[in-house]
XYZ file of C-alpha atoms in Angstrom:
570
model
C 277.683 121.584 264.902
C 280.816 119.561 265.614
C 282.531 117.970 262.609
C 281.872 114.246 262.145
C 284.280 112.336 259.915
C 282.462 110.721 256.946
C 283.744 107.239 257.717
C 280.612 105.527 256.425
C 280.650 107.374 253.101
C 284.353 106.753 252.554
C 283.984 103.069 253.400
C 281.049 102.705 251.011
C 282.870 104.378 248.114
C 286.031 102.340 248.640
C 284.143 99.071 248.963
C 281.319 99.456 246.454
C 282.279 102.177 243.972
C 286.026 102.241 243.263
C 286.821 98.572 243.951
C 289.504 98.762 246.634
C 289.077 94.983 246.932
C 291.243 94.637 243.806
C 294.197 95.722 245.947
C 293.845 92.752 248.296
C 294.459 90.501 245.282
C 297.988 91.912 244.890
C 301.026 90.773 246.826
C 301.924 94.067 248.503
C 298.374 94.930 249.605
C 297.108 91.421 250.379
C 296.323 92.374 253.983
C 294.063 95.269 253.012
C 290.795 93.479 253.706
C 287.427 95.186 254.300
C 287.912 94.777 258.058
C 291.305 96.472 257.912
C 289.943 99.314 255.800
C 287.042 99.934 258.164
C 289.252 99.752 261.251
C 291.772 102.248 259.902
C 289.124 104.731 258.798
C 287.292 104.406 262.105
C 290.422 105.144 264.136
C 291.367 108.047 261.887
C 287.845 109.390 262.232
C 288.108 109.347 266.021
C 291.384 111.263 265.866
C 289.900 113.859 263.524
C 286.681 114.324 265.481
C 288.138 114.359 268.975
C 291.578 115.965 268.617
C 291.924 117.734 265.259
C 288.511 119.338 264.639
C 288.558 121.331 267.914
C 291.606 123.196 266.543
C 289.764 124.628 263.527
C 288.532 127.858 265.116
C 291.524 128.494 267.447
C 293.823 128.275 264.427
C 291.833 130.997 262.685
C 291.438 133.267 265.704
C 294.990 132.900 267.077
C 297.161 132.382 263.990
C 300.804 131.452 263.790
C 303.125 134.372 264.509
C 306.773 135.211 263.951
C 308.289 136.796 267.069
C 311.975 137.560 267.484
C 312.861 135.162 264.704
C 310.823 132.290 266.163
C 307.512 131.017 264.732
C 304.891 130.143 267.317
C 301.936 128.108 266.097
C 298.299 128.372 267.136
C 297.137 127.079 270.534
C 296.693 123.318 270.560
C 298.432 122.712 267.230
C 301.460 121.140 268.879
C 299.298 118.576 270.693
C 297.272 117.941 267.554
C 300.361 117.348 265.449
C 301.842 115.067 268.101
C 298.672 112.956 268.011
C 298.970 112.651 264.222
C 302.658 111.723 264.386
C 302.426 109.319 267.305
C 299.489 107.570 265.670
C 301.647 106.785 262.658
C 299.384 108.727 260.311
C 302.204 110.615 258.565
C 303.686 107.325 257.376
C 300.455 105.515 256.568
C 301.456 104.865 252.931
C 305.221 105.219 253.423
C 307.731 102.388 252.819
C 307.821 99.748 255.532
C 311.612 99.552 255.240
C 311.904 103.031 256.750
C 309.185 102.738 259.378
C 306.047 103.364 257.345
C 302.911 101.211 257.276
C 303.057 100.563 253.534
C 299.275 100.874 253.181
C 297.535 101.956 249.971
C 297.339 105.537 248.773
C 293.572 105.029 248.676
C 293.455 104.757 252.472
C 295.895 107.637 252.847
C 293.694 109.790 250.617
C 290.611 108.923 252.641
C 292.394 109.835 255.886
C 293.647 113.102 254.393
C 290.082 113.905 253.345
C 288.914 113.544 256.964
C 291.843 115.456 258.432
C 291.329 118.336 256.000
C 287.677 118.505 256.970
C 288.648 118.579 260.617
C 291.313 121.309 260.316
C 292.917 122.087 256.967
C 295.504 124.453 258.472
C 297.029 121.640 260.526
C 296.560 118.871 257.937
C 298.767 120.752 255.482
C 301.825 119.990 257.604
C 301.750 116.163 257.426
C 300.535 116.292 253.809
C 303.722 118.074 252.749
C 305.826 115.583 254.685
C 304.073 112.761 252.847
C 304.908 114.356 249.514
C 308.550 114.740 250.499
C 308.692 111.112 251.633
C 307.445 110.119 248.169
C 310.041 112.257 246.393
C 312.951 111.055 248.523
C 311.843 107.432 248.222
C 312.069 107.631 244.439
C 314.994 109.985 243.853
C 317.300 110.384 246.881
C 320.548 108.534 247.511
C 320.538 105.619 249.933
C 322.399 107.718 252.513
C 319.769 110.466 252.396
C 316.966 107.935 252.582
C 318.486 106.211 255.591
C 318.840 109.452 257.520
C 315.758 111.442 256.519
C 312.987 108.977 255.746
C 312.658 107.462 259.247
C 312.570 110.956 260.755
C 309.954 112.217 258.293
C 307.836 109.079 258.538
C 307.790 109.193 262.332
C 306.830 112.859 262.237
C 309.889 113.851 264.284
C 310.899 116.006 261.292
C 308.602 117.668 258.772
C 309.021 118.448 255.090
C 308.316 121.394 252.799
C 308.319 122.165 249.086
C 310.269 125.246 247.891
C 309.444 126.185 244.302
C 308.065 129.703 244.199
C 310.093 132.907 243.978
C 308.875 136.461 243.482
C 309.506 136.230 239.716
C 308.828 132.485 239.403
C 305.310 131.334 240.222
C 303.707 128.971 237.727
C 306.722 129.629 235.479
C 309.066 127.452 237.508
C 311.722 127.762 234.810
C 312.341 131.343 235.975
C 313.815 130.140 239.296
C 317.019 132.052 240.184
C 318.124 130.415 243.459
C 321.721 129.171 243.085
C 323.484 126.059 244.332
C 327.289 126.063 244.302
C 329.213 122.799 244.885
C 331.197 122.522 248.131
C 334.401 120.481 248.443
C 332.677 117.828 250.592
C 329.999 116.964 248.017
C 327.314 119.214 249.506
C 326.060 122.437 247.932
C 325.765 126.037 249.120
C 322.213 127.146 248.341
C 321.473 130.891 248.095
C 318.200 132.604 247.196
C 314.771 133.522 248.472
C 311.602 131.419 248.325
C 308.084 132.668 248.994
C 304.737 131.037 249.837
C 306.415 128.156 251.718
C 303.639 126.347 253.563
C 304.712 125.292 257.049
C 308.145 126.674 256.149
C 308.883 127.351 259.808
C 307.158 126.275 263.000
C 307.605 124.833 266.491
C 305.882 121.463 266.034
C 308.869 119.270 265.162
C 312.576 119.147 265.975
C 313.687 119.751 262.383
C 312.242 121.022 259.095
C 313.510 119.592 255.807
C 313.194 121.803 252.749
C 313.191 120.477 249.192
C 314.528 123.439 247.211
C 314.672 124.008 243.461
C 317.903 125.784 242.487
C 320.372 126.174 239.624
C 323.888 124.832 239.475
C 326.609 127.085 237.983
C 326.380 127.214 234.175
C 323.039 125.378 234.264
C 320.901 125.441 231.144
C 318.102 128.033 231.053
C 314.520 127.088 231.827
C 313.342 123.973 233.601
C 316.136 121.804 232.128
C 318.668 123.642 234.264
C 316.919 123.143 237.580
C 318.139 120.697 240.228
C 316.599 119.682 243.542
C 318.287 119.987 246.939
C 317.449 118.825 250.440
C 318.208 121.645 252.862
C 317.418 121.057 256.574
C 316.801 123.881 259.015
C 319.212 122.223 261.464
C 322.206 120.294 260.161
C 322.192 116.684 261.420
C 325.166 115.781 263.605
C 327.138 112.524 263.456
C 324.312 110.703 265.254
C 321.650 112.111 262.941
C 320.287 114.509 265.512
C 319.554 118.197 264.778
C 322.808 120.083 265.308
C 324.046 123.463 264.110
C 321.700 125.961 262.507
C 321.817 125.979 258.712
C 321.797 129.139 256.604
C 318.008 129.346 256.433
C 316.193 132.378 257.828
C 312.477 133.078 258.091
C 312.051 136.598 256.740
C 308.318 136.874 257.378
C 305.004 135.066 257.465
C 302.439 135.874 254.781
C 299.190 137.618 255.774
C 296.594 135.446 254.057
C 292.900 135.350 253.252
C 292.532 132.096 255.171
C 294.471 129.174 256.609
C 295.672 131.462 259.380
C 296.787 128.567 261.539
C 299.198 127.423 258.831
C 302.420 129.484 258.782
C 303.311 130.380 255.183
C 306.871 131.667 255.191
C 309.264 133.731 253.133
C 312.580 131.875 253.479
C 316.027 133.305 252.800
C 318.855 130.879 251.982
C 322.402 132.180 252.454
C 324.967 129.557 251.479
C 322.766 127.003 253.234
C 324.147 123.480 253.133
C 322.123 121.176 250.929
C 322.349 117.727 249.349
C 321.322 117.095 245.767
C 318.304 114.836 245.225
C 318.367 113.008 241.916
C 320.598 113.911 238.988
C 321.878 117.416 238.189
C 319.278 119.077 236.000
C 316.681 116.526 237.099
C 315.033 118.742 239.662
C 311.675 119.036 237.957
C 311.334 115.283 237.505
C 312.072 114.729 241.192
C 309.859 117.589 242.347
C 306.980 116.415 240.169
C 306.957 113.167 242.127
C 306.166 115.240 245.193
C 303.802 117.548 243.329
C 301.728 114.739 241.809
C 301.385 113.208 245.260
C 300.385 116.614 246.598
C 297.915 117.286 243.778
C 295.804 114.292 244.726
C 296.194 115.323 248.364
C 295.025 118.860 247.591
C 291.994 117.500 245.768
C 291.179 115.585 248.946
C 291.640 118.808 250.917
C 288.966 120.523 248.845
C 286.613 117.582 249.373
C 287.302 117.515 253.105
C 286.529 121.205 253.528
C 283.401 120.780 251.388
C 282.278 118.014 253.739
C 282.790 120.184 256.813
C 281.059 123.191 255.221
C 278.150 121.004 254.136
C 277.737 119.448 257.553
C 277.512 122.855 259.208
C 275.146 124.231 256.566
C 272.847 121.202 256.740
C 272.736 121.338 260.546
C 271.871 125.027 260.411
C 269.210 124.458 257.749
C 267.352 121.829 259.771
C 267.334 124.057 262.859
C 266.663 127.511 261.430
C 262.995 128.436 260.922
C 262.104 131.267 258.583
C 258.848 131.681 256.656
C 256.293 129.081 255.666
C 257.524 125.985 253.856
C 255.495 123.524 251.732
C 255.146 121.495 254.947
C 254.039 124.353 257.140
C 256.095 125.980 259.860
C 259.218 123.899 259.250
C 262.949 124.546 259.026
C 264.477 126.367 256.060
C 265.711 122.996 254.770
C 262.095 122.442 253.655
C 262.203 125.414 251.274
C 262.744 124.124 247.741
C 265.687 126.419 247.003
C 267.511 125.574 250.217
C 266.855 121.891 249.580
C 268.264 122.388 246.063
C 271.479 123.772 247.497
C 271.876 121.027 250.082
C 271.212 118.214 247.601
C 273.641 119.675 245.052
C 276.311 120.106 247.723
C 275.958 116.522 248.924
C 275.867 115.100 245.390
C 278.968 116.997 244.296
C 280.923 115.944 247.380
C 280.171 112.300 246.592
C 281.215 112.730 242.950
C 284.483 114.493 243.782
C 285.314 112.018 246.550
C 284.735 109.037 244.253
C 286.962 110.552 241.549
C 289.783 111.168 244.032
C 289.564 107.675 245.507
C 289.397 106.098 242.038
C 292.600 107.961 241.187
C 294.226 106.690 244.383
C 293.206 103.079 243.695
C 294.705 103.365 240.200
C 297.954 104.638 241.704
C 297.995 101.686 244.087
C 297.293 99.153 241.350
C 300.032 100.668 239.200
C 302.489 100.397 242.097
C 301.412 96.856 242.949
C 301.265 95.404 239.452
C 303.319 97.698 237.232
C 300.378 97.828 234.820
C 300.813 100.627 232.299
C 297.075 101.087 231.878
C 296.634 101.759 235.606
C 299.529 104.191 235.574
C 297.985 106.030 232.623
C 294.586 105.992 234.324
C 296.037 107.528 237.491
C 297.922 110.152 235.492
C 294.770 111.132 233.618
C 292.623 111.268 236.755
C 295.111 113.307 238.825
C 294.409 116.749 237.287
C 290.672 116.026 237.372
C 290.814 114.968 241.014
C 292.792 118.053 241.975
C 290.807 120.618 240.008
C 287.310 119.240 240.517
C 287.932 118.395 244.176
C 289.027 121.945 244.964
C 286.346 123.524 242.744
C 283.778 121.549 244.725
C 285.397 122.678 247.960
C 285.065 126.299 246.859
C 281.510 125.947 245.531
C 280.188 124.018 248.520
C 281.750 126.361 251.067
C 280.279 129.316 249.177
C 276.852 127.685 249.167
C 277.335 126.972 252.843
C 277.563 130.697 253.471
C 274.438 131.183 251.332
C 272.467 128.594 253.317
C 273.316 130.499 256.488
C 271.979 133.711 254.972
C 273.134 136.813 256.797
C 274.653 134.695 259.530
C 277.007 133.202 256.947
C 279.059 136.394 256.786
C 279.255 136.672 260.567
C 282.611 135.190 261.509
C 281.381 133.713 264.776
C 279.377 131.065 262.900
C 282.540 129.710 261.252
C 280.816 129.316 257.865
C 282.983 131.941 256.189
C 286.184 130.330 257.452
C 285.612 127.280 255.271
C 285.357 129.531 252.226
C 288.448 131.544 253.185
C 290.499 128.460 254.009
C 289.668 126.461 250.877
C 290.063 129.333 248.414
C 293.799 128.834 247.910
C 293.458 125.135 247.098
C 292.385 126.012 243.552
C 295.676 127.909 243.195
C 298.484 125.992 244.886
C 300.128 122.826 243.538
C 299.359 124.158 240.062
C 296.307 126.332 239.459
C 293.217 124.560 238.243
C 293.730 126.154 234.846
C 297.165 124.526 234.689
C 295.600 121.204 235.686
C 293.173 121.543 232.789
C 295.932 122.422 230.327
C 297.882 119.396 231.535
C 294.796 117.262 230.885
C 294.315 118.394 227.270
C 298.063 118.636 226.659
C 300.288 115.954 228.190
C 297.454 113.616 229.102
C 296.074 113.501 225.538
C 299.476 112.941 223.935
C 298.600 109.240 223.816
C 295.970 110.070 221.224
C 293.317 110.022 223.932
C 293.844 106.343 224.744
C 293.548 106.743 228.522
C 290.512 109.003 228.127
C 288.767 106.596 225.768
C 289.386 103.660 228.134
C 287.672 105.572 230.918
C 284.745 106.422 228.651
C 284.413 102.775 227.620
C 284.144 101.923 231.310
C 281.467 104.586 231.806
C 279.454 103.287 228.878
C 279.784 99.664 229.984
C 278.398 100.584 233.404
C 275.542 102.487 231.800
C 274.700 99.533 229.559
C 274.586 97.210 232.568
C 272.211 99.593 234.352
C 269.757 100.090 231.479
C 267.346 97.493 232.860
C 267.381 98.442 236.532
C 267.917 102.219 236.217
C 266.944 103.068 232.636
C 266.495 106.835 232.907
C 269.768 107.351 234.749
C 271.718 104.915 232.594
C 270.533 106.465 229.348
C 271.510 109.967 230.438
C 274.958 108.813 231.545
C 275.560 106.925 228.296
C 274.502 109.898 226.174
C 276.714 112.275 228.147
C 279.716 109.987 227.802
C 279.173 109.770 224.039
C 279.162 113.573 223.763
C 282.348 113.657 225.816
C 283.914 111.066 223.526
C 283.197 113.264 220.492
C 284.739 116.299 222.172
C 287.768 114.242 223.208
C 288.226 113.282 219.553
C 288.001 116.978 218.662
C 290.636 117.843 221.282
C 293.004 115.157 220.032
C 292.647 116.459 216.465
C 293.627 120.047 217.298
C 297.138 121.043 216.215
C 297.101 124.540 217.708
C 297.703 124.277 221.484
C 295.797 127.520 222.045
C 292.602 125.936 220.736
C 292.980 123.087 223.224
C 293.935 125.372 226.097
C 291.048 127.783 225.466
C 288.645 124.936 226.152
C 290.692 123.085 228.741
C 288.827 124.166 231.875
C 285.325 123.399 230.558
C 286.617 120.102 229.126
C 288.034 119.036 232.496
C 284.857 120.004 234.292
C 282.716 118.166 231.736
C 284.859 115.060 232.202
C 284.416 115.369 235.965
C 280.664 115.776 235.541
C 280.456 112.556 233.496
C 282.722 110.628 235.870
C 280.661 111.871 238.790
C 277.500 110.553 237.139
C 279.264 107.250 236.446
C 280.202 106.782 240.094
C 276.748 107.867 241.293
C 275.253 105.267 238.973
C 277.513 102.568 240.438
C 276.433 103.646 243.932
C 272.751 103.496 242.981
C 273.222 99.990 241.553
C 275.018 98.883 244.725
C 272.005 100.119 246.706
C 269.647 98.109 244.445
C 268.272 101.297 242.942
C 266.486 102.350 246.135
C 267.072 104.505 249.190
C 269.025 107.709 249.675
C 272.011 106.731 247.512
C 269.784 106.086 244.511
C 267.878 109.313 245.182
C 271.126 111.260 245.374
C 272.317 109.681 242.119
C 269.065 110.676 240.417
C 269.443 114.245 241.661
C 273.002 114.424 240.321
C 272.081 113.005 236.918
C 268.968 115.150 236.544
C 270.289 118.440 237.926
C 274.092 118.521 237.670
C 275.066 116.246 234.789
C 273.253 118.393 232.155
C 275.909 121.058 232.720
C 278.259 118.897 230.642
C 276.466 119.843 227.403
C 277.186 123.579 227.617
C 280.695 122.878 228.883
C 281.477 120.766 225.826
C 280.222 123.486 223.493
C 282.630 125.914 225.164
C 285.435 123.331 225.107
C 285.198 123.151 221.287
C 284.933 126.904 220.707
C 288.654 127.367 220.000
C 290.744 130.386 220.901
C 290.007 132.874 218.102
C 287.128 134.533 219.898
C 289.238 135.107 223.001
C 291.875 137.029 221.042
C 289.331 139.086 219.096
C 289.652 141.509 222.001
C 293.191 142.877 222.264
C 294.803 144.075 225.482
C 293.675 147.674 224.989
C 290.081 146.466 224.593
C 290.339 144.555 227.849
C 291.574 147.650 229.664
C 289.000 150.002 228.114
C-alpha cells in the first residue's frame, strides 16, 4: 500500500485537541488561521505522498556510498531533496528576516511527522538543518547569521550536529576535539567525530557542521566545551562555496536501518571554524539545536509508526487466513489482530497529540514570553521524544507481527520500518536520558509544571463526567495516582531513587496525557463515532498500564544494586 499522509488526523488534533487557534490570537502568528493550517498541511501531504514516499524502498535497497572520497546518495534522493528545498519546507518555521516563513513550530512538527512517514532517511537531512537554523538564530554573531541562515533556510546548504566521539557518547563532557585560535579570529578545529547524520552527501552545494570542541586550557567537562561552525567548503568573498576546508569523510557507518541516510565519520585537521556563542558556552548553544531536534525526533517516531500502521492495516484487511467471528473474512476480523491494530492506532494518536501540544506550547512561549508556556514545553519535550519514538518502535514491531511470516520477508517493506525507527530511541539523547531529564531538571521547580498539566487533565475529566462518565472517571483516577507519584519523586533526595524509576514515570505520564487528549477528541466528536470508540479503547486497554508503571517508578534503586556486577555476569 502506498503511504498516505495523515492530513485529516493532524488537522483535527491541531484544531480540536491542542488548540492551535490560540496562536492566531498572538501578534506573530495572527495569520495562522484554520484555512492556512489546512492549506499548508494539504500541500505538504501532496509532496510527501507523490515525491518523498516513493524514495523509501530505493533508499534502503541502494544506500548511500562513499567512493573515491565522494559520497553518492540513493537514487532519487537528490530530486526529493530539491523538491523539499524549493518548496520552502526547510524554512517553514525559520525567521522571516533571513528568508524563512516564520510559521509556528506546531505546523513544522506536523510536516516533519508526514515527511518522516514518507521517508525517514531523507527527512533527517532537512530536520538537522532546521535545528542548526534554530541554534544559529539564537547564538551566532550577526555576520554568521547573515551569511549562513539564508543559505540554510533556502536549502542550498545543509547543516549537521557534531557531538559524538569514540570516547564521548552520552558523556559529552569527554569530548577531546580541539579548537586553536587563528590570528584572523577564526579557529583551527582538529579531531574526529562519529555518527554524523548526513555528514557528507551530494544533495547541496555546501554542508555546515556545528562542532563541539575545546579551546586551549579549557575547563574539564561540559563547562570547557565551545561550539564552532565549520563548513565543508569555505565561503569566498561573495559567500559562495570556495576552497575545501580541512574536513574529510573517513567512512560511512554500516547501520541496522536508515540506509539511505549517510552517517559519516568525519576527520577535522586544522579545519577553519567560527565560534558560535561565548567561549565555554557550547553546550548551551548546542542544546538549542538538540531541544529542537528532540521534538523533531519524537515526530519521526510517530511518522514511521503511521507508515507501519498503514501498511499493516492494509495487509490485515486483504489477507484471509482461518475462520473469523464473521466467517471467511480477512485477518483483521480476528480478535487478536484487531487488538493490535486498535492499539497501534490509539497509541499513534496519543503520541501525535503530545508532540503537537509540546509544539504549540513552544509557539506560545515564543509569541507571548509566558513563563508557564516555556515550562510546559520544557516538561513535554522529553515525553514527546521518548514516547513518540517508543511508539514508533512498538507499532513497527507490531506491524511485522500483523504480517506474520511475511513481515520478516524484506520485499514486503514491513521490516524496514522497524529497522529504520530503531535508532530514534537512541539518538538526540537516549530515551533513558530523556526520562532522567524529566525527573531531574524538569522537577527542579518542585513539580510545578507537572502539577499544572495534571490540573488541566483533571479539569478536562471533570467537564466530561456527564457526557463520558466511564472514560472521564478513569482518566481522573489515573491523573490522581500520577500526582501522588510526582509528589514522591519531588520528595526524593537521592538522585538514584528518581533515576531508577524515571523511565516508567515518563511512560506513565505519557499514558495519562494520551488518555487526556483522547478524551478531548471524544468530546469534540460529541462522544460518538470512531474517535470516541478509539478513545474508549485507549482508556480501557492502554491507560491501565499506568498503575504498574507507577509502582515501578516508586520502587527506588536499592533493589537494582542488590545484584553486583559479578552477579550480573554470572
